[in-house]
Amino acid sequence: MKILVCISHVPDTTSKINFTDNNSAFDTNGVQFVINPNDEFGLTRAMWFKEKQGASVDVVNVGGPETEPTLRKALAIGADNAIRVNTPALDGYQVAKELAKVAQDGGYDLIIAGRESIDYNGGMVPGMMAQILKANFVNTCVSLEIDGNQATAIREIDGGKETLKTSLPLVIGGQKGLVEESDLKIPNMRGIMMARKKPLNVVEASSTESFTETKSFEKPAPKGEVKIIEEDNLDQLIDLLHNEAKVI
Amino acid sequence: MKPDLFQAPDYYQIDDLLSDEHKMVRTAARDWVKKEVSPIIEDAAQKAEFPKSIIKGLAEIGAFGPYIPAEYGGAGLDQISYGLIMQEIERGDSGVRSTASVQSSLVMYPIYKYGTEEQRQKYLPKLASGEWMGSFGLTEPDHGSNPGGMTTNYKDMGDHYLLNGAKMWISNSPFCDVAVVWAKNEEGRIHGLIVERGMEGFSTPETHNKWSLRASATGELIFQDVKVPKENLLPNKSGLGAPLGCLDSARYGISWGAIGAAMDCYDTALRYAKERIQFGKPIASFQLQQKKLAEMITEITKAQLMALRLGQLKNEDRTTTAQISMAKRNNVEMAINIAREARQMLGGMGITGEYSIMRHMMNLESVITYEGTHDIHLLITGADITGIPAFK
């Protein structure tokens, strides 16, 4: 089984978020980047398939050279090859199209992406990719078993879970549950040393077309002062919620 | 123990001066410490037990001989990577870092530098994997800052050497499988010998009741007519310069390690100060607390730059002993001062095991003493700039 794991290069969750260029671009100054957590759950599940079922695991990212350390980390964790599509990630469609091309050219059976990246939270890429590839698709996937050409996937739905049977080729929009946080792998020294020698192939983008363009970003309004109302003063609380906060 | 929320300060964007591989090595060590060391270390320190369960993990993140070439089981990394690994481990605990320092710089380094090819092949891979643990015997009960006065000695008995003497304050001694021991031959010249556990007359009693480095085992190495095979002598360097070369490497690692302890104390104090409310506002809003925090981050930043520059020089094999002394002395003092100030900022909470600060503070009392005391390092700088040694 040939597995392709799509890796998004995202700011660490503890990063301070700022914008530059008239609030139209994310300020990367001093920001640490990591593998998108939803992708990392998928990568770890892929490594399980590699160890237990003899799958090969490649990783791919759409982005500039600054994303390569993130791909190297995936190689250090145990992926076999890395591919970087050399173009800035502009929007979900453009990324899905480039990833689908890599998936098609490489003849992968299983393509695992995170259900969304934790930076822009578009959540579009896995579904679009499945459509372009005409492959089966399971989103918000929390469990995945593969037996030959057959897959059993569990998907999170409102208030419960849904178990699906499907077949390869398959695109997964993965998340926590595919593996747990305690299963995530820290690259060991041998892995880091081996990652130096593993191939990281840079391919050019098939096009630079995108249908959307970022005009500006806005941060949420700063949190206001907190007023503490004594429990005996319910009338005051209602008055403030009605007249000042205007929420009731 | 509270969950480990550590966020590393990098006030001067020093990360931009590191390579991608440096950062990957550091992140791996940092993540491993959060996952495997932080949850267990307070308990180990309270019980005064070395957590042997983490030896395998230490080996996997490259803490044992990171700069030893891969053909001997090391990671073949540069000196900055070694420093970063020490920093991250000491961010967890100085005792665990001590174990790694001894294994790397005081056991693997002399075998690699001064040993034969057979010795390298026999010992280094097992030491790199943590299958064997090592200790380093230089200090004696009556010879600390003046190791040249040592009395441990060996005699040539024809087909073996006969070793007699005792070493004290030896990290890892109670559980070590091998010890690199410095002893005088019949002409009074210092040589290194590899002593293995199980050799008759070799014992390693543990030193109890320490208030410092409680999660690291310390003890003695006692030699009573120990027959050491001749092939266990390190042949390629002798004299006091041989063990001092090892100490240069270990002290270099300590100069990075101390930054880790300081960063942990600073980060804890900063978070606490922003959350702890007194007089109706966070204590971080008071000038005296801000002064403490501002001075801490200034000192950490200076120490980071000093260690990085030293690492660059070390990569080019251009460091001097005196330069290493300066960094070890400065950075450990910086860390212990930050630990003390941070402890005060946490008030009563600072003395409990809920936070790491007091453990760091007590650990650093050893770190400022071992591998050359704070005063001796000052005199090394003094001797270097005046040309007049004050300790001879």
PDB file of C-alpha atoms in Angstrom, chain A residues 189-190 193 196, chain B residues 25 55-83 85-86 89 96-113 123-134 172 249-250 252-253:
ATOM      1  CA  MET A 189      18.416  10.799  16.947  1.00  0.00           C
ATOM      2  CA  ARG A 190      18.697   7.916  14.512  1.00  0.00           C
ATOM      3  CA  MET A 193      20.309  11.377  11.140  1.00  0.00           C
ATOM      4  CA  ARG A 196      19.402  13.963   6.324  1.00  0.00           C
TER       5      ARG A 196
ATOM      6  CA  VAL B  25      17.361  18.232  17.545  1.00  0.00           C
ATOM      7  CA  ILE B  55      18.000   5.897  30.178  1.00  0.00           C
ATOM      8  CA  LYS B  56      16.684   4.405  26.937  1.00  0.00           C
ATOM      9  CA  GLY B  57      14.931   7.645  26.051  1.00  0.00           C
ATOM     10  CA  LEU B  58      18.053   9.674  26.799  1.00  0.00           C
ATOM     11  CA  ALA B  59      19.961   7.472  24.378  1.00  0.00           C
ATOM     12  CA  GLU B  60      17.264   7.813  21.728  1.00  0.00           C
ATOM     13  CA  ILE B  61      17.293  11.609  21.763  1.00  0.00           C
ATOM     14  CA  GLY B  62      21.069  11.527  21.364  1.00  0.00           C
ATOM     15  CA  ALA B  63      22.020  12.609  24.872  1.00  0.00           C
ATOM     16  CA  PHE B  64      24.833  10.056  25.067  1.00  0.00           C
ATOM     17  CA  GLY B  65      27.741  11.150  22.898  1.00  0.00           C
ATOM     18  CA  PRO B  66      25.878  13.309  20.382  1.00  0.00           C
ATOM     19  CA  TYR B  67      29.156  14.487  18.845  1.00  0.00           C
ATOM     20  CA  ILE B  68      30.753  11.020  18.737  1.00  0.00           C
ATOM     21  CA  PRO B  69      30.849   9.763  15.120  1.00  0.00           C
ATOM     22  CA  ALA B  70      28.016   7.498  13.998  1.00  0.00           C
ATOM     23  CA  GLU B  71      30.410   4.584  13.379  1.00  0.00           C
ATOM     24  CA  TYR B  72      30.829   4.311  17.162  1.00  0.00           C
ATOM     25  CA  GLY B  73      27.126   4.630  17.883  1.00  0.00           C
ATOM     26  CA  GLY B  74      27.111   8.399  18.413  1.00  0.00           C
ATOM     27  CA  ALA B  75      24.955  10.827  16.489  1.00  0.00           C
ATOM     28  CA  GLY B  76      27.751  12.653  14.668  1.00  0.00           C
ATOM     29  CA  LEU B  77      26.232  16.029  15.519  1.00  0.00           C
ATOM     30  CA  ASP B  78      28.050  19.294  16.040  1.00  0.00           C
ATOM     31  CA  GLN B  79      28.833  21.000  19.326  1.00  0.00           C
ATOM     32  CA  ILE B  80      25.872  23.386  19.154  1.00  0.00           C
ATOM     33  CA  SER B  81      23.509  20.413  18.921  1.00  0.00           C
ATOM     34  CA  TYR B  82      25.252  18.892  21.938  1.00  0.00           C
ATOM     35  CA  GLY B  83      24.760  22.160  23.823  1.00  0.00           C
ATOM     36  CA  ILE B  85      20.443  18.823  24.030  1.00  0.00           C
ATOM     37  CA  MET B  86      22.103  19.603  27.378  1.00  0.00           C
ATOM     38  CA  ILE B  89      17.640  18.116  29.518  1.00  0.00           C
ATOM     39  CA  VAL B  96      19.485  14.101  34.573  1.00  0.00           C
ATOM     40  CA  ARG B  97      21.729  16.428  32.586  1.00  0.00           C
ATOM     41  CA  SER B  98      24.617  15.466  34.857  1.00  0.00           C
ATOM     42  CA  THR B  99      24.102  11.821  33.974  1.00  0.00           C
ATOM     43  CA  ALA B 100      24.163  12.688  30.282  1.00  0.00           C
ATOM     44  CA  SER B 101      27.194  14.994  30.642  1.00  0.00           C
ATOM     45  CA  VAL B 102      29.200  12.335  32.432  1.00  0.00           C
ATOM     46  CA  GLN B 103      28.303   9.653  29.919  1.00  0.00           C
ATOM     47  CA  SER B 104      29.113  11.884  26.920  1.00  0.00           C
ATOM     48  CA  SER B 105      31.982  14.124  27.903  1.00  0.00           C
ATOM     49  CA  LEU B 106      33.672  12.260  30.718  1.00  0.00           C
ATOM     50  CA  VAL B 107      33.355   8.652  29.604  1.00  0.00           C
ATOM     51  CA  MET B 108      32.727   8.471  25.858  1.00  0.00           C
ATOM     52  CA  TYR B 109      34.912  11.480  25.048  1.00  0.00           C
ATOM     53  CA  PRO B 110      38.135  10.170  26.687  1.00  0.00           C
ATOM     54  CA  ILE B 111      37.606   6.705  25.221  1.00  0.00           C
ATOM     55  CA  TYR B 112      37.093   8.267  21.800  1.00  0.00           C
ATOM     56  CA  LYS B 113      39.940  10.784  22.098  1.00  0.00           C
ATOM     57  CA  TYR B 123      32.743   0.548  24.756  1.00  0.00           C
ATOM     58  CA  LEU B 124      31.333   3.401  22.679  1.00  0.00           C
ATOM     59  CA  PRO B 125      28.336   1.727  21.000  1.00  0.00           C
ATOM     60  CA  LYS B 126      27.123   0.276  24.296  1.00  0.00           C
ATOM     61  CA  LEU B 127      27.589   3.615  26.063  1.00  0.00           C
ATOM     62  CA  ALA B 128      25.759   5.455  23.249  1.00  0.00           C
ATOM     63  CA  SER B 129      22.772   3.126  23.508  1.00  0.00           C
ATOM     64  CA  GLY B 130      22.666   3.335  27.297  1.00  0.00           C
ATOM     65  CA  GLU B 131      23.222  -0.406  27.613  1.00  0.00           C
ATOM     66  CA  TRP B 132      26.266   0.484  29.678  1.00  0.00           C
ATOM     67  CA  MET B 133      26.457   3.507  31.939  1.00  0.00           C
ATOM     68  CA  GLY B 134      29.746   5.168  32.783  1.00  0.00           C
ATOM     69  CA  ASN B 172      26.545   7.718  38.176  1.00  0.00           C
ATOM     70  CA  SER B 249      33.912  19.263  27.023  1.00  0.00           C
ATOM     71  CA  ALA B 250      31.658  18.695  30.034  1.00  0.00           C
ATOM     72  CA  TYR B 252      30.996  23.473  27.753  1.00  0.00           C
ATOM     73  CA  GLY B 253      27.813  21.353  28.001  1.00  0.00           C
TER      74      GLY B 253
END
